Amino acid sequence: MFANSSNQQQQQQQIQNQQQQLNFQNFSQIPMQQSSPNFPILSQPTHTNNNIFGGPPQQQPQQQFYAQPNLQPSLFGTNNTGNYNQPIINFQDDEMIEPKKEDAKQIANYDLNEKLSFEVKTLYKMGKLINSRTQYLPGIVSIKAQDQIITKNPENQRVGVDLICLIDKSGSMDGQKIAMVKQTLSVLLDFLSDCDRYQLITFESSAQRLTPLKRVTDGNKQYFKQIISQIYSGGGTTIGSATDLAFKQLKERKYRNNVTSIFLLSDGQDGNAVQRIQEQIKTVQEVFTLHTFGFGQDHDAPMMTQICNLKSGSFYFVQDVTLLDEFFADALGGLISVVGEQLEITITSQAPPPYQNIQISKTYGNMWQKKGNQYYITQPQFASGSRKDYVFELALPKFEAKIEDFQRNVKVIDAELKIKDPVNGTVITKQTSLTLTFFNEDELINQNEADLDVYAQYFRVKGTEVIDEARKACEQNKNEDAQKLIDNMLIQIQKNPNVAAQCTGIIQDLQQAKQASARTSYSLFGQKQMCQMVSNNYQQGGVNSLFSAQGMQLQQVQPAAYQNVQQQQMMFQVQSSKAPQKFN
C-alpha cells in the first residue's frame, strides 16, 4: 500500500524537504442574596452575554492554498531564497480509507434511539402566576448519551478518525516545548489504528504540510515517527497559514472517515488569526471539531478560546508541557467515542392564550441562535457518556386573570432533536416538550420539589458568568473585587447541601478562579486558566487545568467533570507510563 512503497516514501521525503512547514419566587422558599441575584426569581436579570466569546468580529477574507515560501528582498525584487519552485500541493493524495459502515456490528449496536435521552425541564414543574412582577424560571434542554466502554479489538468497536495536527514550530517553541510536542505526537500514534488517518502540518511565518493524510498502519507509524523527529523550531507565528492548508485538505480529500478533527498547538500570538480563520471556515462545509492547545505564559488564551469555539472544540491550557500528552489523550478519547454527529436542536417557545407572553428571556453560551420565537442549536459531534445541557431562563410576566382548572396544564416549549449516526448515516429524530402547571396566587401547592439537575446546570453557567466577570475585573486591576464576586457565588451555591453535592465541578472551578484572581497568580497563569474555564464550561468539554497554591500545574488524578469513561481510561494510561509527578 501507500506507506509500504519505497518509491512513494522517497516521494514523501521529497515533498517534506520541499515544504518543511473554538422563584419563580412562589415556586421556592429559598431566600434571596443581597450581593448577587438568586433564583428562581430574578427581579432585574442581566440579559447580556458579554464575554470573550461574544459576537464575531468583522472578517477580512484571506485565502492561500499552498505552502508559502520565505521571501526576501534583493536588488532585483523579491527572491525565493528557500523553495524557488514551490509546487502547488495535491490535497487529493490522501490514503484510501473505508470508513466503518453498518456491517461494523459492535458500533451499529449503539442504538441512538435507545441510548440517547432528550428532555426539556425547569427548576420547578408547578408554580403561581402573580400580578405584581415578572418571574424568571431556570430551565435546560438536555441531551445525554450512555457510556460505551471499548475493550478488546478497539478498531472494531469505534469510529475511524481523520486527525490533522497543526504544530507551531516558531522560535519560541525551542527547547523543552518542541521536544514535548514531538514526544506527544508520537504518543498519539499508540492510540490510533489503521482505521484512522493522521496528518502533520507545521507553521511559523508560513505553513508546511509534512505528510499527506495517511492511515496509521504499523508501517506508517514508523514513517510518521521519522517525520516527527525532523521537526525543528524557528520563525514567527502565523496560525492562519496552517488552517488554510488544513481546511483545503478537508475540502479536497478523496475519502472521508467517520469523524474528523483538527488539533492546533501554539505558544504564541497572532492578532489576525481569529478573523482569518472565521473567514476560512465559511468556505468549509465539512463536519469537524477544532481543539486548541496553548503553551506556557506567552500564548494568547482569549484568541485560542475563540478559535476552538468556532467549531465546538475545547481549549487546553498547557503551562507544564509535560502534561501535554495527557490533554491530547483526553481530546482524542472524545473523538474515538463519537456516536452522533450533525446534531441539530430546534426549540419553539409558543404558549397558547392567555399565556402567550411566556417566553425564553435569556440563554447562556454562544451556541443559541434565535429566529422569531424559535431557537436553534447545532453541535458537530456527540460522544458516548457525554451530556450537553443548554441553559435558559423562562420569563413569566405579570398575570392578572384567574386561572381555571382546565387552564392549569400548559405546554410552553416544544423541542426537536436530529442527530446523524456517523457509521450508517441514519438520521435519528427525537421530540419532547415542556408542560408547566400554574396556580393562582391565593392557592396552595403541594409537593413541588426543585429539580437538582437543573440547579446544577444553572449554577454551572451562573458560576461561569461570575468567573468571566472576575476575569474582566482583574483586567482592570480590581483583583479584590473579582475575589468578592467569586466568594458570593460560592456562598450562594453552598448554602444548600443537596445542591452543593451536585455542583462539585463548578465549586472547584470557582475556588481555582479565586486563587487565579490573586495579583501574582493572574499575571502568571490566572488569566489563561479563567479563559479556559469559561470556554470549556459553556461547551461542557475539555479538562480545566488545576494549579497549586504555589502556582504549579497539577496532574488530573480524579476524573474531570466532562470526561467519559474512554477519556478517563486513555488519560490514566498515559499517566501510568510516567513517573509520579504532581498531585492535587
CSV table of C-alpha atoms in Angstrom, one decimal, residues 27-487:
chain,number,residue,atom,x,y,z
A,27,PHE,CA,-42.1,28.1,43.3
A,28,SER,CA,-39.5,28.3,46.1
A,29,GLN,CA,-38.9,29.4,49.6
A,30,ILE,CA,-35.1,29.9,49.2
A,31,PRO,CA,-34.1,33.3,50.5
A,32,MET,CA,-32.6,35.9,48.2
A,33,GLN,CA,-28.9,37.1,48.4
A,34,GLN,CA,-28.3,40.8,48.5
A,35,SER,CA,-24.9,40.6,46.9
A,36,SER,CA,-25.9,38.7,43.7
A,37,PRO,CA,-29.3,37.6,42.2
A,38,ASN,CA,-30.5,34.3,43.4
A,39,PHE,CA,-33.1,32.2,41.6
A,40,PRO,CA,-35.8,31.2,40.9
A,41,ILE,CA,-36.8,34.9,40.8
A,42,LEU,CA,-34.5,37.4,39.3
A,43,SER,CA,-36.0,40.9,39.7
A,44,GLN,CA,-33.8,42.6,37.2
A,45,PRO,CA,-31.9,39.9,35.3
A,46,THR,CA,-28.9,40.7,33.2
A,47,HIS,CA,-29.8,40.0,29.6
A,48,THR,CA,-26.3,40.3,28.2
A,49,ASN,CA,-23.8,37.7,27.2
A,50,ASN,CA,-20.7,39.9,27.2
A,51,ASN,CA,-17.8,37.6,27.4
A,52,ILE,CA,-14.7,36.8,25.4
A,53,PHE,CA,-16.9,34.6,23.2
A,54,GLY,CA,-19.3,37.3,22.2
A,55,GLY,CA,-20.3,38.4,18.7
A,56,PRO,CA,-17.9,37.6,15.8
A,57,PRO,CA,-15.7,40.5,14.6
A,58,GLN,CA,-15.7,41.6,11.0
A,59,GLN,CA,-13.6,39.4,8.9
A,60,GLN,CA,-11.0,40.2,6.2
A,61,PRO,CA,-11.0,37.4,3.6
A,62,GLN,CA,-7.7,35.8,3.0
A,63,GLN,CA,-7.0,32.6,1.1
A,64,GLN,CA,-3.8,30.7,0.4
A,65,PHE,CA,-4.0,27.1,-0.6
A,66,TYR,CA,-0.3,26.3,-0.9
A,67,ALA,CA,2.6,26.4,1.4
A,68,GLN,CA,4.2,29.9,1.1
A,69,PRO,CA,8.0,30.1,0.7
A,70,ASN,CA,10.0,32.6,2.7
A,71,LEU,CA,10.5,35.6,0.5
A,72,GLN,CA,13.4,38.1,0.9
A,73,PRO,CA,14.1,41.3,-1.0
A,74,SER,CA,17.1,41.6,-3.3
A,75,LEU,CA,18.4,44.2,-5.7
A,76,PHE,CA,16.2,42.7,-8.4
A,77,GLY,CA,13.0,42.5,-6.4
A,78,THR,CA,11.8,39.6,-4.2
A,79,ASN,CA,13.7,36.3,-4.3
A,80,ASN,CA,12.6,33.0,-3.0
A,81,THR,CA,15.7,32.0,-1.0
A,82,GLY,CA,14.2,28.7,0.1
A,83,ASN,CA,12.0,26.8,-2.3
A,84,TYR,CA,12.2,28.6,-5.6
A,85,ASN,CA,10.0,26.2,-7.5
A,86,GLN,CA,7.4,25.7,-4.7
A,87,PRO,CA,4.9,23.2,-6.0
A,88,ILE,CA,1.1,23.5,-5.7
A,89,ILE,CA,0.0,20.9,-3.2
A,90,ASN,CA,-2.1,18.0,-4.3
A,91,PHE,CA,-4.6,17.6,-1.5
A,92,GLN,CA,-6.1,14.5,-3.2
A,93,ASP,CA,-3.2,12.3,-2.2
A,94,ASP,CA,-4.9,11.1,0.9
A,95,GLU,CA,-4.6,7.4,1.5
A,96,MET,CA,-7.7,5.4,0.8
A,97,ILE,CA,-9.8,4.6,3.8
A,98,GLU,CA,-13.0,2.6,4.0
A,99,PRO,CA,-14.9,4.2,6.9
A,100,LYS,CA,-16.9,2.0,9.2
A,101,LYS,CA,-20.3,1.1,7.7
A,102,GLU,CA,-23.3,-0.7,9.0
A,103,ASP,CA,-21.5,-4.1,9.0
A,104,ALA,CA,-19.4,-2.9,11.9
A,105,LYS,CA,-21.8,-4.7,14.2
A,106,GLN,CA,-20.4,-3.7,17.6
A,107,ILE,CA,-20.6,0.0,16.6
A,108,ALA,CA,-24.0,-0.3,15.0
A,109,ASN,CA,-25.3,-1.8,18.2
A,110,TYR,CA,-25.0,1.6,19.8
A,111,ASP,CA,-28.7,2.5,19.2
A,112,LEU,CA,-29.1,6.2,19.4
A,113,ASN,CA,-32.9,5.8,19.8
A,114,GLU,CA,-32.3,3.7,22.8
A,115,LYS,CA,-29.2,5.1,24.4
A,116,LEU,CA,-29.7,8.9,23.8
A,117,SER,CA,-32.1,10.8,26.0
A,118,PHE,CA,-33.6,14.2,25.2
A,119,GLU,CA,-35.7,16.4,27.5
A,120,VAL,CA,-36.6,19.9,28.5
A,121,LYS,CA,-37.2,20.7,32.1
A,122,THR,CA,-37.3,23.6,34.5
A,123,LEU,CA,-36.4,24.1,38.1
A,124,TYR,CA,-40.0,23.6,39.2
A,125,LYS,CA,-42.9,22.0,37.4
A,126,MET,CA,-45.6,23.9,39.2
A,127,GLY,CA,-45.9,27.5,40.4
A,128,LYS,CA,-48.1,30.5,41.0
A,129,LEU,CA,-48.6,33.3,38.4
A,130,ILE,CA,-48.7,36.6,40.2
A,131,ASN,CA,-49.8,40.1,39.2
A,132,SER,CA,-47.1,42.2,40.9
A,133,ARG,CA,-43.9,41.3,38.8
A,134,THR,CA,-42.4,39.2,36.2
A,135,GLN,CA,-40.8,35.9,37.4
A,136,TYR,CA,-37.9,34.1,35.8
A,137,LEU,CA,-37.7,30.3,35.9
A,138,PRO,CA,-34.4,28.5,35.0
A,139,GLY,CA,-34.6,25.5,32.7
A,140,ILE,CA,-32.4,23.2,30.5
A,141,VAL,CA,-32.6,21.5,27.2
A,142,SER,CA,-30.7,18.3,28.0
A,143,ILE,CA,-29.1,15.5,25.9
A,144,LYS,CA,-27.4,12.5,27.4
A,145,ALA,CA,-25.7,9.6,25.8
A,146,GLN,CA,-25.0,6.3,27.7
A,147,ASP,CA,-21.3,5.4,28.1
A,148,GLN,CA,-19.7,2.9,25.8
A,149,ILE,CA,-16.6,1.0,27.0
A,150,ILE,CA,-14.2,0.0,24.3
A,151,THR,CA,-12.3,-3.2,25.4
A,152,LYS,CA,-10.9,-5.8,23.0
A,153,ASN,CA,-10.2,-5.0,19.3
A,154,PRO,CA,-11.0,-1.3,19.7
A,155,GLU,CA,-10.7,-0.7,16.0
A,156,ASN,CA,-13.8,-2.9,15.6
A,157,GLN,CA,-15.8,-1.1,18.3
A,158,ARG,CA,-15.3,2.5,17.4
A,159,VAL,CA,-15.5,5.0,14.6
A,160,GLY,CA,-12.5,5.9,12.4
A,161,VAL,CA,-10.9,9.3,12.8
A,162,ASP,CA,-9.2,11.7,10.4
A,163,LEU,CA,-6.9,13.8,12.6
A,164,ILE,CA,-4.9,16.8,11.4
A,165,CYS,CA,-2.3,18.3,13.8
A,166,LEU,CA,-1.2,21.9,13.3
A,167,ILE,CA,2.1,22.4,15.1
A,168,ASP,CA,3.7,25.7,16.0
A,169,LYS,CA,7.4,25.4,15.4
A,170,SER,CA,8.3,29.1,15.8
A,171,GLY,CA,11.5,30.1,17.5
A,172,SER,CA,9.8,30.5,20.9
A,173,MET,CA,9.0,26.7,20.8
A,174,ASP,CA,12.7,25.9,21.0
A,175,GLY,CA,13.9,23.5,23.7
A,176,GLN,CA,11.5,21.6,26.0
A,177,LYS,CA,8.3,22.8,24.3
A,178,ILE,CA,9.1,21.4,20.8
A,179,ALA,CA,10.7,18.3,22.4
A,180,MET,CA,7.5,17.5,24.4
A,181,VAL,CA,5.3,18.2,21.3
A,182,LYS,CA,7.3,15.7,19.3
A,183,GLN,CA,7.1,13.2,22.0
A,184,THR,CA,3.3,13.7,22.3
A,185,LEU,CA,2.8,13.4,18.5
A,186,SER,CA,4.4,10.0,18.7
A,187,VAL,CA,2.4,9.0,21.8
A,188,LEU,CA,-0.8,9.7,19.8
A,189,LEU,CA,0.2,7.0,17.3
A,190,ASP,CA,-0.2,4.4,20.1
A,191,PHE,CA,-3.9,5.3,20.4
A,192,LEU,CA,-4.6,5.4,16.7
A,193,SER,CA,-5.0,2.3,14.4
A,194,ASP,CA,-5.3,1.5,10.8
A,195,CYS,CA,-9.0,2.7,10.8
A,196,ASP,CA,-7.6,6.2,11.5
A,197,ARG,CA,-5.7,8.7,9.3
A,198,TYR,CA,-3.2,11.2,10.6
A,199,GLN,CA,-1.6,14.4,9.1
A,200,LEU,CA,1.1,16.8,10.3
A,201,ILE,CA,1.3,20.4,9.3
A,202,THR,CA,3.8,22.8,10.9
A,203,PHE,CA,3.8,26.5,10.8
A,204,GLU,CA,5.9,29.5,11.7
A,205,SER,CA,5.8,32.5,9.4
A,206,SER,CA,4.4,30.2,6.8
A,207,ALA,CA,2.9,26.7,6.9
A,208,GLN,CA,4.3,23.4,5.6
A,209,ARG,CA,2.4,20.2,5.0
A,210,LEU,CA,4.8,17.5,6.3
A,211,THR,CA,2.6,14.5,5.4
A,212,PRO,CA,-0.4,13.6,3.4
A,213,LEU,CA,-3.5,12.3,5.2
A,214,LYS,CA,-2.2,8.7,5.8
A,215,ARG,CA,-3.6,5.7,7.6
A,216,VAL,CA,-2.0,4.8,10.9
A,217,THR,CA,-0.8,1.3,10.0
A,218,ASP,CA,2.1,-0.3,11.7
A,219,GLY,CA,4.3,0.6,8.8
A,220,ASN,CA,3.1,4.2,8.6
A,221,LYS,CA,3.7,4.7,12.3
A,222,GLN,CA,7.4,4.4,11.6
A,223,TYR,CA,7.0,6.9,8.7
A,224,PHE,CA,5.3,9.4,11.0
A,225,LYS,CA,7.9,9.0,13.7
A,226,GLN,CA,10.6,9.7,11.2
A,227,ILE,CA,8.9,12.9,10.1
A,228,ILE,CA,8.2,14.0,13.7
A,229,SER,CA,11.8,13.5,14.6
A,230,GLN,CA,12.8,16.0,11.9
A,231,ILE,CA,10.6,18.9,13.2
A,232,TYR,CA,12.7,21.8,14.3
A,233,SER,CA,11.9,25.3,15.6
A,234,GLY,CA,12.5,28.7,14.1
A,235,GLY,CA,10.5,31.7,12.7
A,236,GLY,CA,7.4,33.7,13.6
A,237,THR,CA,3.8,32.7,14.3
A,238,THR,CA,1.1,32.8,11.5
A,239,ILE,CA,-1.7,30.4,12.6
A,240,GLY,CA,-3.9,31.2,9.6
A,241,SER,CA,-1.4,29.8,7.2
A,242,ALA,CA,-1.7,26.4,8.8
A,243,THR,CA,-5.5,26.4,9.0
A,244,ASP,CA,-5.5,27.4,5.3
A,245,LEU,CA,-3.8,24.1,4.5
A,246,ALA,CA,-5.9,22.1,6.9
A,247,PHE,CA,-9.2,23.4,5.6
A,248,LYS,CA,-8.1,22.9,2.0
A,249,GLN,CA,-7.2,19.3,2.9
A,250,LEU,CA,-10.6,18.7,4.4
A,251,LYS,CA,-12.4,20.0,1.3
A,252,GLU,CA,-10.3,18.3,-1.3
A,253,ARG,CA,-9.6,14.9,0.3
A,254,LYS,CA,-10.9,12.0,-1.8
A,255,TYR,CA,-12.0,9.9,1.1
A,256,ARG,CA,-13.7,10.8,4.4
A,257,ASN,CA,-13.6,8.9,7.7
A,258,ASN,CA,-16.4,8.7,10.2
A,259,VAL,CA,-15.1,11.5,12.4
A,260,THR,CA,-12.8,14.5,11.6
A,261,SER,CA,-10.9,16.9,13.9
A,262,ILE,CA,-8.1,19.4,13.9
A,263,PHE,CA,-5.7,19.9,16.8
A,264,LEU,CA,-4.0,23.3,16.9
A,265,LEU,CA,-0.9,23.7,19.1
A,266,SER,CA,0.8,27.1,19.7
A,267,ASP,CA,2.7,29.1,22.3
A,268,GLY,CA,2.4,32.4,20.6
A,269,GLN,CA,0.2,35.2,19.5
A,270,ASP,CA,-1.3,36.1,16.1
A,271,GLY,CA,-3.6,39.1,16.1
A,272,ASN,CA,-5.1,38.3,12.7
A,273,ALA,CA,-5.8,34.6,13.4
A,274,VAL,CA,-9.4,34.7,14.6
A,275,GLN,CA,-10.7,36.9,11.8
A,276,ARG,CA,-8.8,35.0,9.2
A,277,ILE,CA,-10.0,31.6,10.4
A,278,GLN,CA,-13.6,32.7,10.7
A,279,GLU,CA,-13.4,33.7,7.1
A,280,GLN,CA,-11.8,30.5,6.1
A,281,ILE,CA,-14.4,28.4,7.9
A,282,LYS,CA,-17.1,29.9,5.8
A,283,THR,CA,-15.8,28.0,2.8
A,284,VAL,CA,-15.7,24.7,4.6
A,285,GLN,CA,-18.8,22.5,4.6
A,286,GLU,CA,-17.2,19.6,6.3
A,287,VAL,CA,-18.3,18.3,9.7
A,288,PHE,CA,-15.3,18.6,12.2
A,289,THR,CA,-14.2,19.9,15.5
A,290,LEU,CA,-11.3,22.2,16.3
A,291,HIS,CA,-9.4,21.8,19.6
A,292,THR,CA,-6.7,24.2,20.7
A,293,PHE,CA,-3.7,23.7,23.0
A,294,GLY,CA,-1.9,26.8,24.4
A,295,PHE,CA,1.6,26.5,25.8
A,296,GLY,CA,3.3,28.5,28.5
A,297,GLN,CA,2.9,32.0,29.7
A,298,ASP,CA,3.1,33.9,26.4
A,299,HIS,CA,0.3,32.4,24.3
A,300,ASP,CA,-2.9,34.4,23.7
A,301,ALA,CA,-5.5,32.4,25.7
A,302,PRO,CA,-8.5,34.6,24.6
A,303,MET,CA,-7.5,34.0,21.0
A,304,MET,CA,-7.2,30.2,21.5
A,305,THR,CA,-10.6,30.0,23.2
A,306,GLN,CA,-12.2,32.0,20.4
A,307,ILE,CA,-10.7,29.7,17.8
A,308,CYS,CA,-11.8,26.5,19.4
A,309,ASN,CA,-15.3,27.9,19.9
A,310,LEU,CA,-15.7,28.4,16.2
A,311,LYS,CA,-16.0,24.6,15.8
A,312,SER,CA,-17.3,23.5,19.2
A,313,GLY,CA,-13.9,22.4,20.4
A,314,SER,CA,-12.1,22.6,23.8
A,315,PHE,CA,-9.2,24.8,24.9
A,316,TYR,CA,-6.4,23.0,26.8
A,317,PHE,CA,-4.1,25.3,28.8
A,318,VAL,CA,-0.6,23.6,29.0
A,319,GLN,CA,1.5,25.6,31.4
A,320,ASP,CA,3.5,22.5,32.2
A,321,VAL,CA,4.4,20.9,28.9
A,322,THR,CA,5.0,17.5,30.4
A,323,LEU,CA,1.1,17.3,30.7
A,324,LEU,CA,0.5,17.8,27.0
A,325,ASP,CA,0.2,14.1,26.2
A,326,GLU,CA,-2.5,13.7,28.9
A,327,PHE,CA,-4.5,16.5,27.4
A,328,PHE,CA,-4.1,15.0,23.9
A,329,ALA,CA,-5.4,11.7,25.3
A,330,ASP,CA,-8.5,13.4,26.6
A,331,ALA,CA,-9.2,15.2,23.3
A,332,LEU,CA,-8.6,12.0,21.3
A,333,GLY,CA,-10.7,9.9,23.6
A,334,GLY,CA,-13.6,12.2,22.9
A,335,LEU,CA,-13.1,11.7,19.2
A,336,ILE,CA,-12.9,7.9,19.1
A,337,SER,CA,-16.1,7.7,21.3
A,338,VAL,CA,-18.2,9.8,19.0
A,339,VAL,CA,-21.6,8.2,18.5
A,340,GLY,CA,-23.5,11.0,16.8
A,341,GLU,CA,-22.8,14.0,14.5
A,342,GLN,CA,-24.5,17.0,12.9
A,343,LEU,CA,-26.7,17.4,16.0
A,344,GLU,CA,-29.5,20.0,15.5
A,345,ILE,CA,-32.0,21.2,18.1
A,346,THR,CA,-35.0,23.3,17.4
A,347,ILE,CA,-36.7,24.9,20.4
A,348,THR,CA,-40.1,26.6,19.9
A,349,SER,CA,-41.4,28.9,22.7
A,350,GLN,CA,-45.1,29.5,22.0
A,351,ALA,CA,-47.6,29.1,24.8
A,352,PRO,CA,-51.3,29.3,24.0
A,353,PRO,CA,-53.5,32.2,25.2
A,354,PRO,CA,-53.8,33.6,27.8
A,355,TYR,CA,-50.1,32.6,28.4
A,356,GLN,CA,-48.8,33.7,25.1
A,357,ASN,CA,-46.4,36.2,26.7
A,358,ILE,CA,-44.4,33.4,28.4
A,359,GLN,CA,-41.1,33.3,26.5
A,360,ILE,CA,-37.5,32.3,26.8
A,361,SER,CA,-35.9,35.6,28.0
A,362,LYS,CA,-32.2,34.6,28.3
A,363,THR,CA,-29.9,31.9,27.1
A,364,TYR,CA,-26.4,31.0,28.3
A,365,GLY,CA,-23.4,30.4,26.0
A,366,ASN,CA,-22.9,31.4,22.3
A,367,MET,CA,-24.4,28.2,20.8
A,368,TRP,CA,-28.0,29.6,20.8
A,369,GLN,CA,-29.3,31.1,17.6
A,370,LYS,CA,-32.7,32.9,17.5
A,371,LYS,CA,-35.1,33.4,14.7
A,372,GLY,CA,-38.6,34.7,15.7
A,373,ASN,CA,-39.9,32.5,18.5
A,374,GLN,CA,-37.6,29.7,17.7
A,375,TYR,CA,-34.1,28.9,18.9
A,376,TYR,CA,-31.6,26.7,17.1
A,377,ILE,CA,-28.5,24.8,18.5
A,378,THR,CA,-26.0,22.8,16.4
A,379,GLN,CA,-23.2,20.6,17.5
A,380,PRO,CA,-20.8,18.8,15.1
A,381,GLN,CA,-20.1,15.7,17.2
A,382,PHE,CA,-21.5,13.9,20.3
A,383,ALA,CA,-19.6,11.3,22.2
A,384,SER,CA,-20.9,8.4,24.3
A,385,GLY,CA,-21.0,9.0,28.0
A,386,SER,CA,-21.3,12.8,27.5
A,387,ARG,CA,-24.1,15.3,28.0
A,388,LYS,CA,-25.0,18.7,26.7
A,389,ASP,CA,-27.3,21.0,28.8
A,390,TYR,CA,-28.4,24.2,27.2
A,391,VAL,CA,-29.5,26.5,29.9
A,392,PHE,CA,-32.2,29.2,29.6
A,393,GLU,CA,-34.5,31.4,31.7
A,394,LEU,CA,-38.2,31.5,31.1
A,395,ALA,CA,-40.0,34.8,31.7
A,396,LEU,CA,-43.4,34.5,33.4
A,397,PRO,CA,-44.9,38.0,33.0
A,398,LYS,CA,-47.4,39.6,35.4
A,399,PHE,CA,-50.7,37.7,35.2
A,400,GLU,CA,-53.9,39.2,36.4
A,401,ALA,CA,-56.5,36.8,35.1
A,402,LYS,CA,-58.0,33.9,37.1
A,403,ILE,CA,-56.6,30.5,36.3
A,404,GLU,CA,-59.4,28.0,35.8
A,405,ASP,CA,-58.9,24.3,36.3
A,406,PHE,CA,-58.9,23.5,32.6
A,407,GLN,CA,-56.2,26.1,32.0
A,408,ARG,CA,-53.6,24.8,34.6
A,409,ASN,CA,-51.5,22.4,32.5
A,410,VAL,CA,-49.8,24.5,29.8
A,411,LYS,CA,-47.3,23.4,27.1
A,412,VAL,CA,-44.9,26.2,26.9
A,413,ILE,CA,-42.0,24.7,24.8
A,414,ASP,CA,-41.6,22.2,22.0
A,415,ALA,CA,-38.2,20.8,21.1
A,416,GLU,CA,-36.9,18.5,18.4
A,417,LEU,CA,-33.5,16.8,18.1
A,418,LYS,CA,-32.0,15.5,14.9
A,419,ILE,CA,-28.7,13.6,15.1
A,420,LYS,CA,-26.8,11.5,12.5
A,421,ASP,CA,-25.3,8.1,13.1
A,422,PRO,CA,-21.6,8.5,11.9
A,423,VAL,CA,-21.4,4.8,11.0
A,424,ASN,CA,-24.5,4.1,8.9
A,425,GLY,CA,-25.6,7.7,8.1
A,426,THR,CA,-29.1,7.2,9.6
A,427,VAL,CA,-30.7,10.4,11.0
A,428,ILE,CA,-32.5,10.0,14.3
A,429,THR,CA,-35.3,12.4,15.3
A,430,LYS,CA,-36.5,12.8,18.9
A,431,GLN,CA,-39.2,15.2,20.2
A,432,THR,CA,-40.0,16.4,23.6
A,433,SER,CA,-41.9,19.3,25.3
A,434,LEU,CA,-42.2,21.2,28.5
A,435,THR,CA,-45.5,21.4,30.3
A,436,LEU,CA,-46.0,23.5,33.4
A,437,THR,CA,-48.8,23.6,35.9
A,438,PHE,CA,-50.0,27.0,37.0
A,439,PHE,CA,-51.9,28.1,40.1
A,440,ASN,CA,-53.5,31.4,41.3
A,441,GLU,CA,-51.6,33.4,43.9
A,442,ASP,CA,-54.0,32.5,46.7
A,443,GLU,CA,-53.9,28.8,46.1
A,444,LEU,CA,-51.7,26.2,47.8
A,445,ILE,CA,-49.2,23.9,46.0
A,446,ASN,CA,-48.2,20.6,47.5
A,447,GLN,CA,-45.0,18.6,46.8
A,448,ASN,CA,-43.3,21.0,44.5
A,449,GLU,CA,-39.7,20.0,44.8
A,450,ALA,CA,-36.8,21.6,42.9
A,451,ASP,CA,-35.0,19.6,40.2
A,452,LEU,CA,-31.4,19.2,41.5
A,453,ASP,CA,-30.2,18.5,38.0
A,454,VAL,CA,-31.5,21.9,36.7
A,455,TYR,CA,-30.0,23.5,39.8
A,456,ALA,CA,-26.6,22.0,39.0
A,457,GLN,CA,-26.6,23.1,35.3
A,458,TYR,CA,-27.9,26.6,36.2
A,459,PHE,CA,-25.2,27.1,38.7
A,460,ARG,CA,-22.7,25.8,36.2
A,461,VAL,CA,-23.4,28.6,33.8
A,462,LYS,CA,-24.0,31.3,36.5
A,463,GLY,CA,-20.7,30.3,38.1
A,464,THR,CA,-19.1,30.5,34.7
A,465,GLU,CA,-20.5,34.0,34.2
A,466,VAL,CA,-19.0,35.1,37.5
A,467,ILE,CA,-15.6,33.7,36.5
A,468,ASP,CA,-15.8,35.7,33.3
A,469,GLU,CA,-16.8,38.8,35.3
A,470,ALA,CA,-14.0,38.2,37.7
A,471,ARG,CA,-11.5,38.0,34.8
A,472,LYS,CA,-12.7,41.3,33.5
A,473,ALA,CA,-12.3,42.9,36.9
A,474,CYS,CA,-8.7,41.5,37.1
A,475,GLU,CA,-8.0,43.1,33.7
A,476,GLN,CA,-8.9,46.4,35.3
A,477,ASN,CA,-6.6,45.7,38.3
A,478,LYS,CA,-9.7,45.1,40.5
A,479,ASN,CA,-8.5,41.7,41.8
A,480,GLU,CA,-10.0,42.1,45.2
A,481,ASP,CA,-13.4,42.8,43.7
A,482,ALA,CA,-13.0,39.7,41.5
A,483,GLN,CA,-12.5,37.6,44.5
A,484,LYS,CA,-15.5,39.0,46.3
A,485,LEU,CA,-17.7,38.1,43.2
A,486,ILE,CA,-16.4,34.6,43.4
A,487,ASP,CA,-17.0,34.3,47.2
